[in-house]
Short mmCIF file of C-alpha atoms in Angstrom, two decimals:
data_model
loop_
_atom_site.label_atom_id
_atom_site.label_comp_id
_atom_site.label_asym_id
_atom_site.label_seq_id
_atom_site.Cartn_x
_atom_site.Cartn_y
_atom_site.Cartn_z
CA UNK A 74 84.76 -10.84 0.52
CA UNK A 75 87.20 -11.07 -2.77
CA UNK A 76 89.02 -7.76 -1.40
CA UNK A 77 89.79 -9.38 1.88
CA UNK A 78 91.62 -12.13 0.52
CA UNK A 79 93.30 -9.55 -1.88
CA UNK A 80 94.49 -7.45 0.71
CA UNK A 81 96.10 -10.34 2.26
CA UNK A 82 97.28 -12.20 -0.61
CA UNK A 83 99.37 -9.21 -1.93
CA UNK A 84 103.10 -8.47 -0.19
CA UNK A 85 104.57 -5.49 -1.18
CA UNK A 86 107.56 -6.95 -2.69
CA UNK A 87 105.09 -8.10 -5.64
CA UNK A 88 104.12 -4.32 -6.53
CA UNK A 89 108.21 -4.07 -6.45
CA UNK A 90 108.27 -7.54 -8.54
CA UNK A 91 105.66 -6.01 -11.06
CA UNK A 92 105.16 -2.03 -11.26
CA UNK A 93 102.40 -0.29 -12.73
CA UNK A 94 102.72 -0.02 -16.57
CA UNK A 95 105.59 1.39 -16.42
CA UNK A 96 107.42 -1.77 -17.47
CA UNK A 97 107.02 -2.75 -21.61
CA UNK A 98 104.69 -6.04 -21.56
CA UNK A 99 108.32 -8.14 -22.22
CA UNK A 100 110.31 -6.59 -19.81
CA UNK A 101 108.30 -8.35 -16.85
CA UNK A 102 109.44 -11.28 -15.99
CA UNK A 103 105.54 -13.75 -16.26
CA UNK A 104 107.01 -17.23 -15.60
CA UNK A 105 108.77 -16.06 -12.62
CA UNK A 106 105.81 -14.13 -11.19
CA UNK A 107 103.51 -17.20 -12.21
CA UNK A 108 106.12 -19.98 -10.00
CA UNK A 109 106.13 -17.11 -7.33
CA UNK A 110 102.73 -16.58 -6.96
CA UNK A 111 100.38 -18.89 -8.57
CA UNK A 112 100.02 -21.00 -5.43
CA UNK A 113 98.28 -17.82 -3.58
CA UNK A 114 96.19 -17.59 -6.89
CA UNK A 115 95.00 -21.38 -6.22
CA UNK A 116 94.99 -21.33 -2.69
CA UNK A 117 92.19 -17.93 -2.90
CA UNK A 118 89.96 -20.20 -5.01
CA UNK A 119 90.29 -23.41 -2.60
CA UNK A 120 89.35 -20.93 0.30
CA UNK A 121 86.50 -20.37 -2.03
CA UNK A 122 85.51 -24.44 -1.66
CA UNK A 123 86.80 -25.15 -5.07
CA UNK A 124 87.92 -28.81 -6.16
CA UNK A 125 92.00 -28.31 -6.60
CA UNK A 126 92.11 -29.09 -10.30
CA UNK A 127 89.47 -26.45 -11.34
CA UNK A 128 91.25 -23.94 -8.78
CA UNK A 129 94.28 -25.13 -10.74
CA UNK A 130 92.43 -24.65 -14.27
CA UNK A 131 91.38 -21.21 -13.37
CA UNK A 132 93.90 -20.45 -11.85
CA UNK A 133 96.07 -21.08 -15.08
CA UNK A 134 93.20 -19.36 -17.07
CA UNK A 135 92.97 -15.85 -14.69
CA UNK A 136 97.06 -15.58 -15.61
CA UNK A 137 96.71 -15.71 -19.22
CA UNK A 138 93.79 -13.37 -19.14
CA UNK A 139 95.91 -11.06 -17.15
CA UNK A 140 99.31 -11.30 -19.43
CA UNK A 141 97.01 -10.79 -22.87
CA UNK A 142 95.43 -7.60 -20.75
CA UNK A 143 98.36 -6.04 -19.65
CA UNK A 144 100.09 -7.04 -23.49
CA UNK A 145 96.90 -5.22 -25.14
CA UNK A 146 97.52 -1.74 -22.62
CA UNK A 147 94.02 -2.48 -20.94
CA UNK A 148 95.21 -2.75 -16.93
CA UNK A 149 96.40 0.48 -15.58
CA UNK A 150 97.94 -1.40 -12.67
CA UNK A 151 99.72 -4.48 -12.18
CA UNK A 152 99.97 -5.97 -8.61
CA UNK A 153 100.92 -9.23 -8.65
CA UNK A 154 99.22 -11.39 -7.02
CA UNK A 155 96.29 -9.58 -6.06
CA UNK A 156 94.96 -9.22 -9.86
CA UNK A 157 95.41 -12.70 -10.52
CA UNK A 158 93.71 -13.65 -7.51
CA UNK A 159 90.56 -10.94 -8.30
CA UNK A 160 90.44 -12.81 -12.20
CA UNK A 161 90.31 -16.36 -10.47
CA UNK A 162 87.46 -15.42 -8.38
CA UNK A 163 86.28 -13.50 -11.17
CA UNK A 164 86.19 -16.77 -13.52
CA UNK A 165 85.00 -19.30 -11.12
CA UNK A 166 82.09 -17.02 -10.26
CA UNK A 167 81.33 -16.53 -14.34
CA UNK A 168 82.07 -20.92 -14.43
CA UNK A 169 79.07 -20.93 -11.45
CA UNK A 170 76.21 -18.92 -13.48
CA UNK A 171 76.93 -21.33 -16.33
CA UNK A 172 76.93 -24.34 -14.25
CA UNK A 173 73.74 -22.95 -12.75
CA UNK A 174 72.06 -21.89 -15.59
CA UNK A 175 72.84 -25.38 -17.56
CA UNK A 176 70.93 -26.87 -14.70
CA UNK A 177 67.81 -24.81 -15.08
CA UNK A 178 67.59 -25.76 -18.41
CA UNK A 179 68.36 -29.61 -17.97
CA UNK A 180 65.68 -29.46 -15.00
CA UNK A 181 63.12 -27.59 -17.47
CA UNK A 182 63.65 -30.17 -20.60
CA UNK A 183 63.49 -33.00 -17.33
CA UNK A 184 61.10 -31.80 -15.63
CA UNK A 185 57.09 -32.93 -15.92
CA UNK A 186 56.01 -30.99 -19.56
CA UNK A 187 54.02 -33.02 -21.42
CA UNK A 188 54.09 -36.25 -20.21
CA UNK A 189 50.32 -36.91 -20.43
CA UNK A 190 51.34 -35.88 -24.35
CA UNK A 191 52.29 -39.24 -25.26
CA UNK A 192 55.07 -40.76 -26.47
CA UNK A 193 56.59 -38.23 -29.25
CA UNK A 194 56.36 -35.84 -26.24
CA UNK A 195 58.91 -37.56 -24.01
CA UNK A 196 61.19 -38.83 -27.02
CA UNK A 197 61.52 -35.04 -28.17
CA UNK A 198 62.25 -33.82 -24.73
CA UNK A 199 64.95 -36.51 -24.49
CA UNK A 200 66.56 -35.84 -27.82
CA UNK A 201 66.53 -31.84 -26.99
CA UNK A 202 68.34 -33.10 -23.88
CA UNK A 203 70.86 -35.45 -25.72
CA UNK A 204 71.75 -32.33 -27.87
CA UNK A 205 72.17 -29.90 -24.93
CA UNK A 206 73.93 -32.50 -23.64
CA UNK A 207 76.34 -32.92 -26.78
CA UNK A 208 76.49 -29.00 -27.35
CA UNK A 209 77.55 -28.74 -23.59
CA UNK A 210 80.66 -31.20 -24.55
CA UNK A 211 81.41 -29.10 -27.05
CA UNK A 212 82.05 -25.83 -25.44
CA UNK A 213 83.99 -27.41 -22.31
CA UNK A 214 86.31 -29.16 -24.94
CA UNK A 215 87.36 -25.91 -26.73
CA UNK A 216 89.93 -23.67 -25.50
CA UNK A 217 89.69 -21.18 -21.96
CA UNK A 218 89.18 -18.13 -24.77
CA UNK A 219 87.03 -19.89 -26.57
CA UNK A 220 84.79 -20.95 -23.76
CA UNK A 221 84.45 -17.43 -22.88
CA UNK A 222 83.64 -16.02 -25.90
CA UNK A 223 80.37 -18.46 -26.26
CA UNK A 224 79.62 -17.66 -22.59
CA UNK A 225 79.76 -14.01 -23.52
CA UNK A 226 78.07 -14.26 -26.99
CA UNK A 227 75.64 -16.22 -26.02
CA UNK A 228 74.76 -15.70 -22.18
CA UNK A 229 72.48 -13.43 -20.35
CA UNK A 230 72.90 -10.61 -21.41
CA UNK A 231 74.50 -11.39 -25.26
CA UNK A 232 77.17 -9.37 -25.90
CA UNK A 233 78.20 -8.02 -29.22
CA UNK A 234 81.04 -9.04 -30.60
CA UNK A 235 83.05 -6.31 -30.09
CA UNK A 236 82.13 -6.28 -26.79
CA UNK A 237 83.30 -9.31 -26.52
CA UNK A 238 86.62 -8.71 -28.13
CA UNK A 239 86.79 -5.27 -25.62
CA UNK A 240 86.28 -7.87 -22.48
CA UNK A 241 88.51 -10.63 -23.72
CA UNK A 242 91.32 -8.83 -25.17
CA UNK A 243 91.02 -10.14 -28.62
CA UNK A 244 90.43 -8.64 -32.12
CA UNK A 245 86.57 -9.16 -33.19
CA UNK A 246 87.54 -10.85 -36.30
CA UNK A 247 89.04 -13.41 -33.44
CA UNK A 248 85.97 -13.48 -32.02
CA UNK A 249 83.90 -13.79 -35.15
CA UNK A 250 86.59 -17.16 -36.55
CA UNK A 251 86.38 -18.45 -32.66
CA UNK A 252 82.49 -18.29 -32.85
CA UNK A 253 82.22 -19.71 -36.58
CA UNK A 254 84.42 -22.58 -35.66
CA UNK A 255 82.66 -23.82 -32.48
CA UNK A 256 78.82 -23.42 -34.32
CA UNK A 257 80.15 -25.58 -36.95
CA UNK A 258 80.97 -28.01 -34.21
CA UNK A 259 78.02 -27.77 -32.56
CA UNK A 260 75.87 -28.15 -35.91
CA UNK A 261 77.83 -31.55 -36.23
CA UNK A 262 77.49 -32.62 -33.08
CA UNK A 263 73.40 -31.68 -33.40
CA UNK A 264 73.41 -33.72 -36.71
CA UNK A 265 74.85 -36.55 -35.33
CA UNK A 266 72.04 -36.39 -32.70
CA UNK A 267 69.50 -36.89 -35.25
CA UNK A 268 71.58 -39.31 -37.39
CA UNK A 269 71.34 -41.70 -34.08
#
C-alpha cells in the first residue's frame, strides 16, 4: 500500500529539513532536498516494478509538481520525502490508465470490425490507427505539464479548465495556450496523415 512505503520512506530529520508552511517557498532549500532524497522517491516507484528511467522521469516530474504546489500555497504540509514519494506513485498510476486506455482503443480500431466490409473498411481503420498513432507521439513529446493537462482535459472524466489549472497549479489562461498549442500540433500531425 502507497502509505506503507511512506511511512518508511520518511525520517524525521526530513520534517526538520522541510517544515510545514511555515518556511516562504525560497527559503527551503529544493536542490538539496531533491540530491537528499530523490533516490527514496525512485527507489518507491522501482518497488512498484517500474523500468528505472520512467521511475527516474516521474520521479523528476512528482518534484516539480510538488515545488509549483507548495510555491502556489496549495500543500498545507511539507514532509519531505514522503510527498514526493505519494506524487510518484500518484503519476505512474495516472501514466498506467493512459497506457491502458490507449490500448483499448488500438485493440478496438485492430480488432475484427468490418472486415467482411471490404477494402475501404480496413484502409480507414488503418489510417484512424496511423493518426492515433501520430497524435499519441505528440502528447509524449510535449512537456510533463503539458502531458497532464491533455490527460486531464481530455480523459475520463474531462475536466474543465479551471479544474485543470486548480489540479496542476497553473493559471487557466496556461492551460487554455498549453491546450491551443498541442491541438495545433495534433491538427498537423492529422493532416500530414492524410497528405501521405
Amino acid at each position: 500500500m502507497p502509505t506503507r512505503v511512506l511511512d518508511l520512506a520518511v525520517p524525521q530529520a526530513a520534517t526538520q529539513a522541510a517544515p510545514a508552511t511555515t518556511a516562504a517557498p525560497a527559503s527551503i532549500p529544493w536542490d538539496q532536498l531533491i540530491e537528499q532524497h530523490s533516490r527514496r522517491v525512485v527507489v518507491a516507484l522501482l518497488a512498484r516494478g517500474l523500468p528505472l528511467e520512467r521511475a527516474k522521469e516521474l520521479a523528476d516530474d512528482a518534484w516539480v509538481r510538488i515545488i509549483q504546489q507548495h510555491r502556489a500555497g496549495r500543500l498545507p504540509e511539507l514532509k519531505i520525502p514522503g510527498i514526493v514519494i505519494m506524487q510518484a506513485l500518484f503519476l505512474a498510476r495516472d501514466a498506467q490508465r493512459v497506457s491502458m486506455r490507449r490500448a483499448a482503443v488500438d485493440a478496438r480500431i485492430g480488432g475484427d470490425y468490418g472486415l467482411h466490409g471490404g477494402n475501404d473498411d480496413v484502409e480507414e481503420r488503418l489510417l484512424a490507427r496511423e493518426q492515433l498513432r501520430r497524435i499519441a507521439k505528440v502528447v509524449e513529446a510535449a512537456s510533463p505539464t503539458a502531458r497532464r493537462v491533455f490527460e486531464l482535459s481530455y480523459g475520463e472524466p474531462n475536466c474543465s479548465a479551471s479544474e485543470v489549472a486548480e489540479e496542476i497549479g497553473i493559471s487557466i489562461q496556461r492551460v487554455r495556450q498549453i491546450t491551443c498549442e498541442l491541438r495545433k500540433r495534433i491538427r498537423g500531425v492529422v493532416g500530414e496523415a492524410h497528405d501521405d
